[in-house]
Amino acid sequence: MHESESADGPPRHARHWLLDPDVAQLNHGAFGACPRAVLAAQEEFRLQMEREPVRFFFREREPLLDAARNALAGLLSAAPEDLVFVRNATEGVNAVLRSLRFAQGDELLVTDHAYNACRNVVEYVARASGARVVVARVPMPIAAEDEAVDAILAAASDRTRLAMLDHVTSPTALVLPIARIVHLLADRGIDTLVDGAHAPGMIPLDIERVGAAYYAGNCHKWLCCPKGAGFLHIRGDRQAAIHPAVISHGYNTIRAERGRLYEEFDWAGTVDPTPWLCLPAALRFLDGLFGGIGGLMRHNHLLASEARRVLCEALGAEPPCPETMLGAMAAVPLGREETAGANVFRCHPVQNRLLKQFGIEAPVYHWPGPPRLWVRVSAQAYNSVEQYRRLAGALCAIAAEHRGGKRP
Ligand SMILES: Cc1ncc(COP(=O)(O)O)c(C=O)c1O
């Protein structure tokens, strides 16, 4: 039996979260889930803020932000001076892409696994500048990391100005060998913006080793911070050109001791900074679960791998990627479908049915558009193998009805 499993209920760590006990939450990857201890820390910060808002924003906020930044820098093996907070990965991607200047004939490289919101930012800046978006087709199913590396490099040209690449892909849950790709592209003079929305807290991450010009990530997914905690890492030699997505006071009020990057990014108008301030509390919490965050990542990886085994066996599917490309999520093909019934804010009928009839929250979606349908599962400390078995049973039941002529 898996370490996290208990025969008659949720694993012991589930009690640390507020999650609805009537729903098997198998989609941590979508929005994370904030543990009780971290919500309590946020409440403390909010009380401090509202007791004396002016003192908080003028005098207390910056030292607290710096403490949170230092904690994150320690986790990511990054220098704090290269790290700024943004509200989410989408905002970080916007800051980079909308700061850079592209010209007619330039090429911007993405893959067909890119997250739609971030891909849209690439499309937007390309349209505004006359640049061209080049899409590398990364195979899925994929037999080896090299297939991803080769597909991306083959799509690069001497006109490629920037590659925006996911560290962990959203629709296919692939962990790409990002450091290798970044360095191979750099050898050809191409900068990379890594969309690392899922990576921090899911897989070991050493940002200096990755070496990308830009790395945007989230703390509200796998680091379990409150919603609205993202970051952007900008390599020292690329900082001068980059401004936040929201221009505010920092554009012309620069205190030499803090530097332009902090001045511009640390104030994007009045926002609630408590999601970032909770980072030290979130790291303390995660460190306490499996003897350290490394232990938690290993646990979640093994659970995702077991979840995939259970689903593939029940559904008669082949694992679509090697084990080495799995983090704490796994995507499994469900079959072929002729029509697209969903977009990101409109759930597929099968996904609705899983929740309504079986009490299971798991994304079911088309990728890369019709005809293939996928399910993606996440593995977090509050999940158990039994929940994936229930999902497998529910999907088999729905598929049997479907074969019998009933629609989901
Ligand atoms: C690869 C990827 N990039 C970006 C995002 C966007 O994250 P956010 O909405 O927090 O900006 C997601 C969200 O799931 C994602 O999977």
PDB file of C-alpha atoms in Angstrom, residues 177-316:
ATOM      1  CA  PRO A 177      14.449  18.962 -19.781  1.00  0.00           C
ATOM      2  CA  ILE A 178      14.428  22.721 -19.575  1.00  0.00           C
ATOM      3  CA  ALA A 179      18.041  23.394 -18.540  1.00  0.00           C
ATOM      4  CA  ARG A 180      19.295  21.388 -21.515  1.00  0.00           C
ATOM      5  CA  ILE A 181      16.952  23.162 -23.938  1.00  0.00           C
ATOM      6  CA  VAL A 182      17.777  26.626 -22.550  1.00  0.00           C
ATOM      7  CA  HIS A 183      21.506  26.016 -22.961  1.00  0.00           C
ATOM      8  CA  LEU A 184      21.200  24.559 -26.462  1.00  0.00           C
ATOM      9  CA  LEU A 185      19.112  27.556 -27.556  1.00  0.00           C
ATOM     10  CA  ALA A 186      21.549  29.962 -25.872  1.00  0.00           C
ATOM     11  CA  ASP A 187      24.358  28.355 -27.901  1.00  0.00           C
ATOM     12  CA  ARG A 188      22.431  29.568 -30.946  1.00  0.00           C
ATOM     13  CA  GLY A 189      21.996  33.055 -29.483  1.00  0.00           C
ATOM     14  CA  ILE A 190      18.345  32.555 -28.489  1.00  0.00           C
ATOM     15  CA  ASP A 191      16.962  33.682 -25.125  1.00  0.00           C
ATOM     16  CA  THR A 192      14.318  31.647 -23.332  1.00  0.00           C
ATOM     17  CA  LEU A 193      11.387  32.790 -21.238  1.00  0.00           C
ATOM     18  CA  VAL A 194      10.470  29.771 -19.123  1.00  0.00           C
ATOM     19  CA  ASP A 195       6.833  29.470 -18.134  1.00  0.00           C
ATOM     20  CA  GLY A 196       7.429  27.661 -14.863  1.00  0.00           C
ATOM     21  CA  ALA A 197       3.896  28.021 -13.486  1.00  0.00           C
ATOM     22  CA  HIS A 198       3.876  24.467 -12.107  1.00  0.00           C
ATOM     23  CA  ALA A 199       7.514  23.813 -11.307  1.00  0.00           C
ATOM     24  CA  PRO A 200       8.228  25.457  -7.913  1.00  0.00           C
ATOM     25  CA  GLY A 201       7.299  22.964  -5.234  1.00  0.00           C
ATOM     26  CA  MET A 202       6.515  20.222  -7.748  1.00  0.00           C
ATOM     27  CA  ILE A 203      10.033  19.398  -8.942  1.00  0.00           C
ATOM     28  CA  PRO A 204      13.487  20.371  -7.709  1.00  0.00           C
ATOM     29  CA  LEU A 205      14.305  23.735  -9.254  1.00  0.00           C
ATOM     30  CA  ASP A 206      17.692  25.420  -9.422  1.00  0.00           C
ATOM     31  CA  ILE A 207      17.072  28.592 -11.386  1.00  0.00           C
ATOM     32  CA  GLU A 208      20.737  29.504 -11.758  1.00  0.00           C
ATOM     33  CA  ARG A 209      21.396  26.096 -13.270  1.00  0.00           C
ATOM     34  CA  VAL A 210      18.465  26.439 -15.678  1.00  0.00           C
ATOM     35  CA  GLY A 211      20.151  29.654 -16.789  1.00  0.00           C
ATOM     36  CA  ALA A 212      17.186  31.151 -18.657  1.00  0.00           C
ATOM     37  CA  ALA A 213      17.079  34.876 -19.363  1.00  0.00           C
ATOM     38  CA  TYR A 214      13.599  34.929 -17.785  1.00  0.00           C
ATOM     39  CA  TYR A 215      11.736  32.487 -15.562  1.00  0.00           C
ATOM     40  CA  ALA A 216       8.136  33.121 -14.448  1.00  0.00           C
ATOM     41  CA  GLY A 217       6.588  30.919 -11.767  1.00  0.00           C
ATOM     42  CA  ASN A 218       3.743  30.522  -9.316  1.00  0.00           C
ATOM     43  CA  CYS A 219       3.775  30.059  -5.571  1.00  0.00           C
ATOM     44  CA  HIS A 220       0.015  29.477  -5.324  1.00  0.00           C
ATOM     45  CA  LYS A 221       0.126  26.114  -7.079  1.00  0.00           C
ATOM     46  CA  TRP A 222       2.653  23.642  -5.665  1.00  0.00           C
ATOM     47  CA  LEU A 223       4.039  25.916  -2.943  1.00  0.00           C
ATOM     48  CA  CYS A 224       0.504  26.212  -1.563  1.00  0.00           C
ATOM     49  CA  CYS A 225       0.538  29.977  -1.005  1.00  0.00           C
ATOM     50  CA  PRO A 226      -2.700  31.956  -1.108  1.00  0.00           C
ATOM     51  CA  LYS A 227      -3.857  32.888  -4.620  1.00  0.00           C
ATOM     52  CA  GLY A 228      -1.992  35.790  -6.192  1.00  0.00           C
ATOM     53  CA  ALA A 229       1.603  34.796  -5.439  1.00  0.00           C
ATOM     54  CA  GLY A 230       3.832  34.572  -8.480  1.00  0.00           C
ATOM     55  CA  PHE A 231       7.405  35.559  -9.230  1.00  0.00           C
ATOM     56  CA  LEU A 232       9.652  36.542 -12.081  1.00  0.00           C
ATOM     57  CA  HIS A 233      13.358  35.783 -12.164  1.00  0.00           C
ATOM     58  CA  ILE A 234      15.307  37.972 -14.553  1.00  0.00           C
ATOM     59  CA  ARG A 235      18.955  37.186 -15.213  1.00  0.00           C
ATOM     60  CA  GLY A 236      21.211  40.111 -14.312  1.00  0.00           C
ATOM     61  CA  ASP A 237      22.270  40.842 -17.889  1.00  0.00           C
ATOM     62  CA  ARG A 238      18.637  41.103 -19.046  1.00  0.00           C
ATOM     63  CA  GLN A 239      17.155  43.261 -16.288  1.00  0.00           C
ATOM     64  CA  ALA A 240      17.607  46.705 -17.825  1.00  0.00           C
ATOM     65  CA  ALA A 241      14.909  46.222 -20.477  1.00  0.00           C
ATOM     66  CA  ILE A 242      12.225  44.627 -18.317  1.00  0.00           C
ATOM     67  CA  HIS A 243       9.375  46.541 -16.676  1.00  0.00           C
ATOM     68  CA  PRO A 244       6.348  45.219 -14.824  1.00  0.00           C
ATOM     69  CA  ALA A 245       3.046  44.712 -16.624  1.00  0.00           C
ATOM     70  CA  VAL A 246       1.681  47.567 -14.493  1.00  0.00           C
ATOM     71  CA  ILE A 247       3.723  50.797 -14.550  1.00  0.00           C
ATOM     72  CA  SER A 248       3.511  52.742 -11.297  1.00  0.00           C
ATOM     73  CA  HIS A 249       5.598  54.959  -8.964  1.00  0.00           C
ATOM     74  CA  GLY A 250       8.796  52.990  -9.411  1.00  0.00           C
ATOM     75  CA  TYR A 251       9.217  54.201 -12.971  1.00  0.00           C
ATOM     76  CA  ASN A 252      10.503  57.583 -11.753  1.00  0.00           C
ATOM     77  CA  THR A 253      11.092  57.225  -8.025  1.00  0.00           C
ATOM     78  CA  ILE A 254      14.126  55.091  -7.546  1.00  0.00           C
ATOM     79  CA  ARG A 255      15.924  54.756  -4.241  1.00  0.00           C
ATOM     80  CA  ALA A 256      19.479  53.761  -5.037  1.00  0.00           C
ATOM     81  CA  GLU A 257      19.608  51.383  -2.090  1.00  0.00           C
ATOM     82  CA  ARG A 258      16.706  49.282  -3.460  1.00  0.00           C
ATOM     83  CA  GLY A 259      17.459  49.532  -7.154  1.00  0.00           C
ATOM     84  CA  ARG A 260      15.180  49.946 -10.153  1.00  0.00           C
ATOM     85  CA  LEU A 261      13.918  46.361 -10.374  1.00  0.00           C
ATOM     86  CA  TYR A 262      12.578  46.262  -6.809  1.00  0.00           C
ATOM     87  CA  GLU A 263      11.207  49.796  -7.048  1.00  0.00           C
ATOM     88  CA  GLU A 264       9.240  49.031 -10.200  1.00  0.00           C
ATOM     89  CA  PHE A 265       8.021  45.556  -9.383  1.00  0.00           C
ATOM     90  CA  ASP A 266       7.406  45.899  -5.638  1.00  0.00           C
ATOM     91  CA  TRP A 267       4.700  48.499  -6.175  1.00  0.00           C
ATOM     92  CA  ALA A 268       2.097  47.923  -8.893  1.00  0.00           C
ATOM     93  CA  GLY A 269      -0.504  50.179  -7.291  1.00  0.00           C
ATOM     94  CA  THR A 270      -2.256  49.186  -4.092  1.00  0.00           C
ATOM     95  CA  VAL A 271      -2.700  45.419  -3.950  1.00  0.00           C
ATOM     96  CA  ASP A 272      -2.941  42.923  -1.122  1.00  0.00           C
ATOM     97  CA  PRO A 273       0.658  41.696  -0.694  1.00  0.00           C
ATOM     98  CA  THR A 274      -0.208  38.982   1.842  1.00  0.00           C
ATOM     99  CA  PRO A 275      -0.085  36.055  -0.635  1.00  0.00           C
ATOM    100  CA  TRP A 276       3.659  36.734  -1.112  1.00  0.00           C
ATOM    101  CA  LEU A 277       4.260  37.380   2.572  1.00  0.00           C
ATOM    102  CA  CYS A 278       2.982  33.891   3.360  1.00  0.00           C
ATOM    103  CA  LEU A 279       5.883  32.214   1.552  1.00  0.00           C
ATOM    104  CA  PRO A 280       7.956  31.568   4.685  1.00  0.00           C
ATOM    105  CA  ALA A 281       4.890  30.063   6.402  1.00  0.00           C
ATOM    106  CA  ALA A 282       4.079  27.944   3.336  1.00  0.00           C
ATOM    107  CA  LEU A 283       7.646  26.631   3.119  1.00  0.00           C
ATOM    108  CA  ARG A 284       7.636  25.808   6.833  1.00  0.00           C
ATOM    109  CA  PHE A 285       4.377  23.934   6.400  1.00  0.00           C
ATOM    110  CA  LEU A 286       5.532  21.943   3.359  1.00  0.00           C
ATOM    111  CA  ASP A 287       8.858  21.177   5.028  1.00  0.00           C
ATOM    112  CA  GLY A 288       6.972  19.587   7.909  1.00  0.00           C
ATOM    113  CA  LEU A 289       5.037  17.011   5.853  1.00  0.00           C
ATOM    114  CA  PHE A 290       7.562  14.446   4.607  1.00  0.00           C
ATOM    115  CA  GLY A 291      10.757  15.496   6.335  1.00  0.00           C
ATOM    116  CA  GLY A 292      11.420  18.396   3.938  1.00  0.00           C
ATOM    117  CA  ILE A 293      10.086  19.738   0.683  1.00  0.00           C
ATOM    118  CA  GLY A 294      12.324  17.311  -1.231  1.00  0.00           C
ATOM    119  CA  GLY A 295      10.526  14.450   0.540  1.00  0.00           C
ATOM    120  CA  LEU A 296       7.156  15.949  -0.374  1.00  0.00           C
ATOM    121  CA  MET A 297       8.142  16.261  -4.035  1.00  0.00           C
ATOM    122  CA  ARG A 298       9.285  12.623  -4.089  1.00  0.00           C
ATOM    123  CA  HIS A 299       6.076  11.512  -2.406  1.00  0.00           C
ATOM    124  CA  ASN A 300       3.898  13.442  -4.871  1.00  0.00           C
ATOM    125  CA  HIS A 301       5.870  12.139  -7.830  1.00  0.00           C
ATOM    126  CA  LEU A 302       5.454   8.510  -6.706  1.00  0.00           C
ATOM    127  CA  LEU A 303       1.761   9.088  -6.116  1.00  0.00           C
ATOM    128  CA  ALA A 304       1.296  10.621  -9.593  1.00  0.00           C
ATOM    129  CA  SER A 305       3.140   7.717 -11.112  1.00  0.00           C
ATOM    130  CA  GLU A 306       0.952   5.212  -9.259  1.00  0.00           C
ATOM    131  CA  ALA A 307      -2.163   7.179 -10.253  1.00  0.00           C
ATOM    132  CA  ARG A 308      -1.124   6.923 -13.890  1.00  0.00           C
ATOM    133  CA  ARG A 309      -0.507   3.180 -13.558  1.00  0.00           C
ATOM    134  CA  VAL A 310      -3.971   2.675 -12.035  1.00  0.00           C
ATOM    135  CA  LEU A 311      -5.677   4.745 -14.755  1.00  0.00           C
ATOM    136  CA  CYS A 312      -3.775   3.248 -17.688  1.00  0.00           C
ATOM    137  CA  GLU A 313      -4.459  -0.273 -16.479  1.00  0.00           C
ATOM    138  CA  ALA A 314      -8.182   0.361 -16.006  1.00  0.00           C
ATOM    139  CA  LEU A 315      -8.598   2.236 -19.282  1.00  0.00           C
ATOM    140  CA  GLY A 316      -6.334   0.013 -21.364  1.00  0.00           C
TER     141      GLY A 316
END
